[in-house]
Short mmCIF file of C-alpha atoms in Angstrom, two decimals:
data_model
loop_
_atom_site.label_atom_id
_atom_site.label_comp_id
_atom_site.label_asym_id
_atom_site.label_seq_id
_atom_site.Cartn_x
_atom_site.Cartn_y
_atom_site.Cartn_z
CA MET A 1 0.33 -0.18 0.07
CA SER A 2 2.68 2.20 -1.22
CA ASP A 3 1.32 6.36 -1.85
CA ASP A 4 3.57 8.59 -3.54
CA LEU A 5 3.27 11.45 -1.03
CA ASP A 6 4.50 10.43 1.99
CA GLY A 7 6.82 12.84 2.73
CA ASP A 8 9.74 10.49 2.14
CA ASP A 9 11.21 12.54 -0.57
CA GLN A 10 11.95 15.43 1.40
CA SER A 11 13.40 13.37 3.57
CA GLY A 12 16.52 12.56 1.08
CA ARG A 13 14.86 8.35 1.03
CA ASP A 14 14.10 7.48 -2.28
CA PRO A 15 10.88 7.19 -3.06
CA VAL A 16 9.55 3.17 -2.29
CA SER A 17 7.24 1.82 -5.40
CA PHE A 18 6.31 -1.11 -5.61
CA GLY A 19 5.41 -1.34 -8.94
CA SER A 20 2.99 -4.13 -10.22
CA SER A 21 3.60 -6.68 -7.09
CA THR A 22 1.67 -6.81 -4.33
CA PRO A 23 3.97 -7.31 -1.09
CA PRO A 24 3.56 -10.42 0.50
CA ALA A 25 2.82 -9.38 3.25
CA GLU A 26 -0.27 -7.81 1.69
CA TRP A 27 -1.24 -10.92 -0.05
CA ALA A 28 -1.46 -12.49 3.76
CA MET A 29 -3.92 -9.36 4.53
CA ALA A 30 -5.92 -10.51 1.21
CA GLY A 31 -6.10 -14.22 2.34
CA VAL A 32 -7.55 -12.99 6.13
CA GLY A 33 -9.79 -11.05 4.01
CA ALA A 34 -10.96 -13.74 1.80
CA LEU A 35 -11.09 -16.17 4.34
CA LEU A 36 -13.58 -14.12 6.26
CA ALA A 37 -16.19 -13.24 3.14
CA ILE A 38 -15.77 -17.38 2.21
CA VAL A 39 -16.77 -18.10 5.73
CA LEU A 40 -19.40 -14.82 6.13
CA VAL A 41 -21.44 -15.73 2.94
CA THR A 42 -20.95 -19.83 4.01
CA VAL A 43 -22.83 -19.04 7.75
CA LEU A 44 -25.56 -16.64 5.39
CA VAL A 45 -26.11 -19.24 2.90
CA VAL A 46 -26.35 -22.34 5.18
CA VAL A 47 -29.03 -20.56 7.46
CA GLY A 48 -31.02 -19.00 4.48
CA LEU A 49 -31.17 -22.48 2.96
CA THR A 50 -31.59 -24.27 6.67
CA THR A 51 -33.96 -21.90 8.89
CA ARG A 52 -37.10 -23.53 9.27
CA ARG A 53 -39.96 -21.93 7.36
CA GLU A 54 -42.23 -21.77 10.45
CA PRO A 55 -43.97 -18.62 12.02
CA PRO A 56 -42.40 -17.70 15.80
CA GLY A 57 -42.83 -19.73 18.72
CA PHE A 58 -42.61 -18.63 22.07
CA GLU A 59 -41.63 -20.80 25.53
CA LEU A 60 -41.44 -18.67 28.72
CA ARG A 61 -39.97 -19.51 31.89
CA VAL A 62 -39.69 -17.87 35.52
CA THR A 63 -36.12 -17.61 36.10
CA GLU A 64 -36.47 -15.20 39.18
CA VAL A 65 -38.68 -13.87 42.03
CA SER A 66 -38.07 -11.27 44.53
CA VAL A 67 -39.59 -9.19 46.47
CA VAL A 68 -39.59 -4.92 45.64
CA ASP A 69 -41.67 -4.19 48.87
CA ALA A 70 -44.20 -5.11 51.57
CA ASP A 71 -46.59 -5.86 48.42
CA THR A 72 -44.95 -6.20 45.38
CA SER A 73 -42.75 -8.70 43.70
CA LEU A 74 -41.02 -8.59 41.01
CA VAL A 75 -40.78 -11.51 38.94
CA ARG A 76 -38.14 -12.25 35.50
CA VAL A 77 -39.40 -14.40 32.82
CA ASP A 78 -37.05 -15.70 30.07
CA VAL A 79 -39.10 -15.32 26.66
CA SER A 80 -37.73 -17.61 24.38
CA ASN A 81 -38.39 -17.54 20.51
CA VAL A 82 -38.27 -21.46 19.27
CA GLY A 83 -40.03 -20.76 16.61
CA GLY A 84 -38.96 -20.33 12.71
CA ALA A 85 -38.92 -16.78 12.18
CA PRO A 86 -38.06 -13.01 14.60
CA ALA A 87 -40.57 -11.37 16.37
CA GLU A 88 -41.42 -7.71 16.87
CA ALA A 89 -43.16 -5.94 20.01
CA VAL A 90 -44.01 -9.72 21.65
CA LEU A 91 -46.20 -9.01 24.19
CA VAL A 92 -45.75 -11.36 27.35
CA GLU A 93 -48.40 -11.18 30.31
CA GLY A 94 -48.79 -12.40 33.33
CA HIS A 95 -51.71 -12.83 36.27
CA ARG A 96 -52.39 -14.61 39.43
CA THR A 97 -54.21 -17.40 39.24
CA ASP A 98 -56.25 -16.24 42.16
CA ASP A 99 -56.59 -12.61 41.21
CA PRO A 100 -58.96 -11.67 38.81
CA GLY A 101 -57.47 -8.43 38.85
CA PRO A 102 -55.41 -6.85 35.64
CA PRO A 103 -52.61 -8.98 34.36
CA SER A 104 -48.89 -7.38 34.26
CA ARG A 105 -47.68 -6.59 30.58
CA ALA A 106 -43.74 -6.33 29.28
CA GLU A 107 -43.27 -6.14 25.86
CA VAL A 108 -39.46 -6.85 24.08
CA ASP A 109 -38.75 -5.21 20.88
CA HIS A 110 -37.04 -8.05 18.73
CA LEU A 111 -36.79 -11.50 19.34
CA SER A 112 -35.13 -13.14 16.61
CA ALA A 113 -35.76 -16.85 16.18
CA GLY A 114 -33.62 -18.95 18.18
CA SER A 115 -32.56 -15.70 20.43
CA MET A 116 -34.03 -15.15 24.16
CA ALA A 117 -35.00 -11.80 25.96
CA SER A 118 -36.15 -11.30 29.84
CA VAL A 119 -38.90 -9.43 31.42
CA GLY A 120 -39.59 -8.50 34.67
CA LEU A 121 -43.26 -8.46 35.50
CA PHE A 122 -44.26 -7.26 38.97
CA PHE A 123 -47.11 -8.76 40.99
CA THR A 124 -49.21 -7.04 44.09
CA GLY A 125 -50.10 -8.88 47.20
CA PRO A 126 -48.04 -11.84 48.88
CA ARG A 127 -44.55 -13.15 46.96
CA PRO A 128 -46.06 -15.51 44.07
CA GLU A 129 -44.85 -18.90 43.58
CA PRO A 130 -44.11 -19.68 39.69
CA ASP A 131 -46.80 -22.06 39.71
CA ASP A 132 -49.40 -19.64 40.93
CA LEU A 133 -48.62 -17.67 37.72
CA ASP A 134 -50.48 -18.09 34.25
CA LEU A 135 -47.82 -16.00 32.01
CA ARG A 136 -48.52 -16.07 28.00
CA VAL A 137 -47.23 -14.10 24.83
CA VAL A 138 -50.51 -12.25 23.63
CA GLY A 139 -49.69 -10.88 20.23
CA PHE A 140 -46.81 -9.99 18.84
CA ARG A 141 -45.72 -7.75 15.08
CA HIS A 142 -44.32 -9.79 11.87
CA PRO A 143 -40.88 -7.49 11.41
CA MET B 1 15.07 2.12 5.75
CA GLY B 2 15.57 -1.32 4.18
CA SER B 3 13.57 -2.25 1.64
CA ASP B 4 11.39 -4.80 3.41
CA GLN B 5 10.94 -2.43 6.16
CA ALA B 6 9.94 0.44 4.21
CA GLN B 7 7.16 -2.48 2.36
CA ALA B 8 6.22 -3.15 5.87
CA HIS B 9 5.75 0.58 6.84
CA GLU B 10 4.10 1.56 4.38
CA LEU B 11 1.48 -1.98 4.54
CA GLY B 12 0.82 -0.30 8.28
CA ARG B 13 0.10 3.01 7.07
CA GLY B 14 -2.12 1.96 4.19
CA ALA B 15 -3.81 -0.46 7.10
CA ALA B 16 -4.48 2.21 9.53
CA ARG B 17 -5.98 4.71 6.65
CA ALA B 18 -8.12 2.11 5.20
CA GLY B 19 -9.41 1.34 8.82
CA ALA B 20 -9.86 5.55 9.06
CA GLY B 21 -12.26 5.41 5.93
CA ALA B 22 -14.09 2.34 6.69
CA LEU B 23 -14.76 3.87 10.69
CA LEU B 24 -15.65 7.10 8.37
CA LEU B 25 -18.05 5.36 6.49
CA GLY B 26 -19.03 2.72 8.65
CA LEU B 27 -19.43 4.60 12.39
CA PRO B 28 -22.60 6.36 10.87
CA LEU B 29 -24.20 3.39 9.87
CA VAL B 30 -23.25 1.41 13.45
CA MET B 31 -24.88 3.66 15.89
CA THR B 32 -28.46 3.89 13.55
CA MET B 33 -31.11 1.89 15.43
CA GLU B 34 -32.58 0.27 12.07
CA MET B 35 -29.19 -1.40 10.91
CA TRP B 36 -29.16 -3.07 14.07
CA GLU B 37 -32.70 -4.57 13.03
CA LEU B 38 -32.16 -5.17 9.56
CA GLY B 39 -29.04 -6.84 9.96
CA VAL B 40 -31.43 -9.53 11.62
CA VAL B 41 -34.32 -9.22 9.86
CA LEU B 42 -33.39 -9.12 6.37
CA PRO B 43 -33.23 -12.45 4.93
CA PRO B 44 -30.03 -14.20 5.41
CA LEU B 45 -29.14 -15.11 1.30
CA ARG B 46 -30.29 -11.57 0.41
CA LEU B 47 -27.07 -10.28 2.75
CA ALA B 48 -25.03 -12.97 1.60
CA GLY B 49 -25.62 -11.28 -2.04
CA LEU B 50 -24.65 -7.98 -0.94
CA VAL B 51 -21.47 -9.47 0.13
CA LEU B 52 -21.13 -11.39 -2.65
CA LEU B 53 -22.35 -7.96 -4.73
CA SER B 54 -19.94 -6.04 -2.71
CA LEU B 55 -16.64 -7.72 -3.48
CA PRO B 56 -16.62 -6.72 -7.31
CA VAL B 57 -17.36 -3.48 -6.12
CA LEU B 58 -14.44 -3.36 -4.34
CA VAL B 59 -12.41 -4.04 -7.05
CA VAL B 60 -13.34 -1.40 -9.28
CA LEU B 61 -13.60 1.70 -6.20
CA VAL B 62 -9.74 0.09 -5.77
CA ARG B 63 -9.46 0.25 -9.44
CA TYR B 64 -9.71 4.01 -9.24
CA LEU B 65 -10.21 5.37 -5.99
CA GLY B 66 -7.90 2.93 -4.08
CA PHE B 67 -5.32 3.29 -1.18
CA ARG B 68 -2.72 2.38 -4.18
CA ASP B 69 -1.28 4.35 -6.52
CA GLY B 70 -2.87 2.86 -9.57
CA LYS B 71 -0.10 3.04 -12.01
CA GLY B 72 1.35 -0.02 -13.15
CA LEU B 73 -1.37 -2.28 -10.72
CA GLY B 74 -2.48 -5.43 -12.49
CA LEU B 75 -5.68 -7.05 -11.76
CA ALA B 76 -4.73 -9.09 -9.42
CA ASP B 77 -3.43 -6.37 -7.13
CA HIS B 78 -6.94 -5.02 -6.93
CA VAL B 79 -8.13 -7.75 -6.33
CA ALA B 80 -5.53 -8.07 -3.35
CA ASP B 81 -6.44 -4.40 -2.12
CA ALA B 82 -10.12 -5.42 -1.75
CA LEU B 83 -9.86 -8.37 -0.07
CA VAL B 84 -7.67 -6.00 2.58
CA ALA B 85 -10.34 -3.50 2.27
CA PHE B 86 -12.70 -5.96 2.97
CA GLY B 87 -10.98 -7.41 5.75
CA ILE B 88 -11.02 -4.46 7.36
CA GLY B 89 -14.28 -3.41 6.98
CA VAL B 90 -15.00 -6.77 8.83
CA ALA B 91 -12.77 -5.85 11.69
CA THR B 92 -13.51 -2.32 12.16
CA SER B 93 -17.22 -3.12 12.28
CA LEU B 94 -16.85 -5.72 14.54
CA ALA B 95 -14.45 -3.82 16.51
CA ALA B 96 -17.27 -0.61 16.65
CA MET B 97 -20.52 -3.06 17.56
CA LEU B 98 -18.73 -4.33 19.97
CA VAL B 99 -18.05 -0.71 21.87
CA VAL B 100 -20.81 0.36 21.28
CA GLY B 101 -23.20 -2.43 22.80
CA VAL B 102 -24.09 -3.29 19.76
CA LEU B 103 -22.81 -6.89 20.05
CA ASP B 104 -23.34 -8.66 23.22
CA GLY B 105 -23.29 -12.48 24.37
CA GLY B 106 -26.66 -13.15 23.75
CA ARG B 107 -26.64 -12.86 19.88
CA THR B 108 -27.21 -16.02 17.37
CA VAL B 109 -24.99 -16.92 15.06
CA ARG B 110 -27.36 -16.01 12.63
CA GLU B 111 -27.77 -12.39 14.11
CA LEU B 112 -23.97 -11.99 14.15
CA ALA B 113 -23.13 -13.10 10.84
CA GLY B 114 -26.01 -10.54 9.67
CA LEU B 115 -24.73 -8.02 11.27
CA VAL B 116 -21.53 -8.26 10.55
CA ALA B 117 -22.59 -8.21 6.31
CA ILE B 118 -24.94 -5.68 6.48
CA GLN B 119 -22.16 -3.26 8.75
CA SER B 120 -19.05 -4.76 6.84
CA VAL B 121 -20.47 -3.99 3.29
CA PRO B 122 -20.14 0.24 3.71
CA ALA B 123 -16.89 -0.16 5.82
CA SER B 124 -15.14 -1.61 3.74
CA MET B 125 -16.45 0.72 0.79
CA GLY B 126 -14.92 3.51 3.28
CA ALA B 127 -11.83 1.63 4.00
CA ALA B 128 -11.55 1.40 -0.25
CA ILE B 129 -11.72 4.53 -0.93
CA ALA B 130 -9.54 5.94 1.94
CA ARG B 131 -6.29 6.76 -0.17
CA SER B 132 -8.69 9.91 -1.79
CA HIS B 133 -10.17 10.64 1.71
CA PHE B 134 -7.06 10.48 3.71
CA VAL B 135 -3.90 11.62 0.80
CA ALA B 136 -3.81 14.85 0.44
CA GLY B 137 -3.41 15.65 -3.84
CA THR B 138 -3.82 12.18 -4.44
CA GLY B 139 -6.24 11.56 -6.82
CA GLY B 140 -4.66 14.26 -10.03
CA ASP B 141 -3.63 11.51 -11.86
CA GLN B 142 -5.93 8.63 -11.46
CA ARG B 143 -9.02 11.38 -12.48
CA GLN B 144 -7.52 11.20 -16.12
CA LEU B 145 -8.27 7.11 -15.78
CA GLY B 146 -11.29 6.41 -17.68
CA GLY B 147 -12.37 9.52 -18.22
CA TYR B 148 -16.53 9.90 -18.82
CA ARG B 149 -17.00 6.56 -17.37
CA TYR B 150 -14.55 7.48 -14.32
CA GLU B 151 -16.73 10.98 -13.92
CA LEU B 152 -19.19 8.61 -13.90
CA LEU B 153 -18.15 6.21 -11.44
CA LEU B 154 -17.70 9.25 -8.79
CA MET B 155 -20.87 9.70 -9.23
CA ALA B 156 -22.27 6.89 -8.16
CA VAL B 157 -19.86 6.33 -5.13
CA GLY B 158 -20.39 9.67 -3.82
CA CYS B 159 -24.31 8.63 -4.38
CA ALA B 160 -23.70 5.56 -2.27
CA LEU B 161 -21.53 7.19 0.36
CA LEU B 162 -24.01 9.94 1.30
CA ALA B 163 -27.55 7.84 0.27
CA PHE B 164 -26.22 4.94 2.87
CA SER B 165 -26.84 6.33 5.58
CA VAL B 166 -30.38 7.83 5.27
CA ALA B 167 -31.02 4.18 2.95
CA PRO B 168 -32.32 2.32 6.05
CA THR B 169 -34.17 4.91 8.36
CA ALA B 170 -37.99 4.69 8.68
CA GLU B 171 -38.20 8.48 7.73
CA VAL B 172 -37.22 7.28 3.87
CA VAL B 173 -40.90 5.17 4.01
CA LEU B 174 -42.93 7.75 5.81
CA LEU B 175 -41.54 10.66 3.28
CA ALA B 176 -42.24 8.68 0.56
CA GLY B 177 -46.03 8.21 1.65
CA ARG B 178 -45.93 11.94 2.24
CA VAL B 179 -44.93 12.94 -1.13
CA GLY B 180 -47.86 12.65 -4.53
CA ALA B 181 -46.91 12.32 -7.85
CA LEU B 182 -47.00 16.04 -9.10
CA GLN B 183 -44.99 16.83 -5.88
CA GLY B 184 -42.58 13.48 -6.68
CA ALA B 185 -41.65 15.20 -9.67
CA LEU B 186 -40.64 18.48 -8.47
CA VAL B 187 -38.43 16.96 -6.13
CA ALA B 188 -36.55 15.34 -8.53
CA VAL B 189 -36.76 18.09 -11.13
CA ALA B 190 -35.15 19.88 -8.00
CA SER B 191 -32.18 17.47 -7.05
CA MET B 192 -30.97 17.42 -10.95
CA ALA B 193 -30.57 21.23 -10.51
CA GLY B 194 -29.00 20.94 -7.39
CA LEU B 195 -26.86 18.29 -8.80
CA HIS B 196 -26.40 20.06 -11.60
CA ALA B 197 -25.77 23.36 -9.81
CA ILE B 198 -22.78 22.00 -7.43
CA VAL B 199 -20.38 20.29 -9.95
CA TYR B 200 -20.81 22.32 -13.60
CA SER B 201 -21.87 25.69 -11.65
CA LEU B 202 -21.44 26.70 -8.41
CA GLY B 203 -17.87 27.95 -7.80
CA PHE B 204 -16.41 25.17 -5.41
CA ARG B 205 -12.63 24.23 -6.30
CA GLY B 206 -12.67 20.81 -7.80
CA GLN B 207 -15.61 21.64 -9.80
CA HIS B 208 -15.35 20.60 -13.37
CA ARG B 209 -14.24 22.37 -15.93
CA SER B 210 -16.05 22.04 -19.64
CA ASP B 211 -16.05 24.14 -22.80
CA ALA B 212 -18.93 22.08 -24.15
CA PRO B 213 -22.67 23.45 -24.72
CA PHE B 214 -24.88 23.54 -21.56
CA TRP B 215 -27.29 21.03 -22.88
CA SER B 216 -24.36 18.72 -23.62
CA VAL B 217 -23.03 18.82 -20.15
CA PHE B 218 -26.89 18.47 -18.57
CA LEU B 219 -27.53 15.27 -20.44
CA GLY B 220 -24.14 13.47 -20.47
CA TYR B 221 -23.75 14.23 -16.95
CA THR B 222 -26.39 15.37 -15.07
CA VAL B 223 -28.98 13.34 -16.44
CA VAL B 224 -26.80 10.63 -16.44
CA GLY B 225 -25.54 11.01 -13.15
CA TYR B 226 -29.35 11.48 -12.18
CA VAL B 227 -30.30 8.05 -13.88
CA ILE B 228 -27.53 6.84 -12.00
CA THR B 229 -28.26 7.83 -9.01
CA LEU B 230 -31.79 7.02 -9.11
CA ALA B 231 -30.70 3.21 -9.59
CA VAL B 232 -27.50 3.28 -7.06
CA CYS B 233 -30.78 4.41 -4.82
CA LEU B 234 -32.89 1.57 -5.57
CA ALA B 235 -30.73 -0.99 -5.10
CA LEU B 236 -29.70 0.59 -1.44
CA LEU B 237 -33.63 0.49 -0.92
CA TRP B 238 -33.79 -2.64 -1.66
CA THR B 239 -31.27 -4.04 -0.29
CA PHE B 240 -32.58 -2.57 3.17
CA GLY B 241 -35.86 -4.18 2.37
CA GLN B 242 -37.11 -0.38 2.00
CA THR B 243 -39.07 -1.95 -1.37
CA ASP B 244 -40.66 -5.13 0.82
CA GLY B 245 -44.57 -4.80 0.00
CA ALA B 246 -44.14 -1.55 -1.32
CA GLY B 247 -46.01 -1.30 -5.01
CA VAL B 248 -44.37 0.49 -7.98
CA ARG B 249 -45.57 3.64 -7.31
CA LEU B 250 -44.56 4.31 -3.78
CA VAL B 251 -40.91 2.56 -4.57
CA LEU B 252 -40.24 5.14 -7.01
CA VAL B 253 -40.86 8.30 -4.74
CA GLU B 254 -39.04 6.53 -2.31
CA ALA B 255 -36.18 6.62 -4.95
CA VAL B 256 -36.82 9.99 -5.78
CA VAL B 257 -36.81 10.85 -2.18
CA LEU B 258 -33.41 8.79 -0.97
CA ALA B 259 -31.54 10.66 -4.75
CA VAL B 260 -32.19 13.73 -2.99
CA PRO B 261 -29.13 13.89 -0.39
CA GLY B 262 -27.61 11.02 -2.94
CA SER B 263 -27.71 13.08 -6.05
CA PHE B 264 -25.91 16.03 -3.79
CA GLY B 265 -23.55 13.17 -2.67
CA ALA B 266 -22.79 12.82 -6.19
CA GLY B 267 -22.23 16.23 -7.37
CA ALA B 268 -19.71 16.68 -4.28
CA ALA B 269 -18.41 13.51 -6.01
CA ARG B 270 -15.48 15.05 -7.59
CA LEU B 271 -14.89 17.90 -4.46
CA VAL B 272 -14.45 15.32 -1.61
CA LEU B 273 -13.12 12.02 -2.91
#
């Protein structure tokens, strides 16, 4: 990667000229670039050809229940997209099975196929056990 | 300084220069939210096609605007330069996405590959044309190469440089939805007038000088340049999924809207490249 205006002329040194041949070190860098391109394209093609053409599907799992104050608990829920397509605005809703009141809601902006995100839901009353909760995904948007 | 040392020194300088060019073009897109979404939403095969298509484009870019003096270099040398530019584009994109937190441990392989693919293409373009940006006084010899075709290539590159950061945004579609047919035609005429004014009428340093009649220059450069601008804009819009599900009229208006910054980039290309 020579350039002809690098100031070497002013310092008395001979200007660098590589002629028409690329230095071996640059060929090594070019090899790395070619390898990156091959790996990138291969991964994308394999993923593109093997990804199932299914709609998004969701699994919910309570990972943590913590008491915030005397009357409020925070339930952390992992939301996994086990389907074959991404989803946006995934709306997660949960309510206590012993409480007919309004549900708690949280939204995940984007959930790619095979990915996972965590949301937090607040519940009032005594500390709930995971079995006391009815959790579900009530809707999403196709990207 | 021995020949090997000089070569290593120049190689290091060139790589640093290319890295700076990659950041100049790629960093604004790394920090654009739509690009994070597009990298994981766009079909993987389209992203693979984008990467494959970018490689010959890089060869052309380094041929005319690359980080080495083009005199005496053959196709193999340009391919080597293009692959180096691509590698530097991938490396800088990865580093930038890690630094700003776009990449984290929760990404799947498909997301990682998609994000790297969509971010590395503009970054590698920036690396490929780094010489024109960062080496003072270069280009005088190269700009004599190719003549008319070289002028048109410059316009396409200048358009892509400016339109790349606007094309993935939702604003293009929103604006296109508000623009009617008559307003769209006026926007197109205004864009062409701006393109013509920037390059051929205003007294900018580096502007085109021609003794040819006005209509010859207008038809041969401005109109053709605007058509190229529209083609580049359409390609970018398709790449970023902005044409998916849209009718022909909306797609055309989207291209006209994106061609507003694109035509200014095309016109200013001779001034900044």
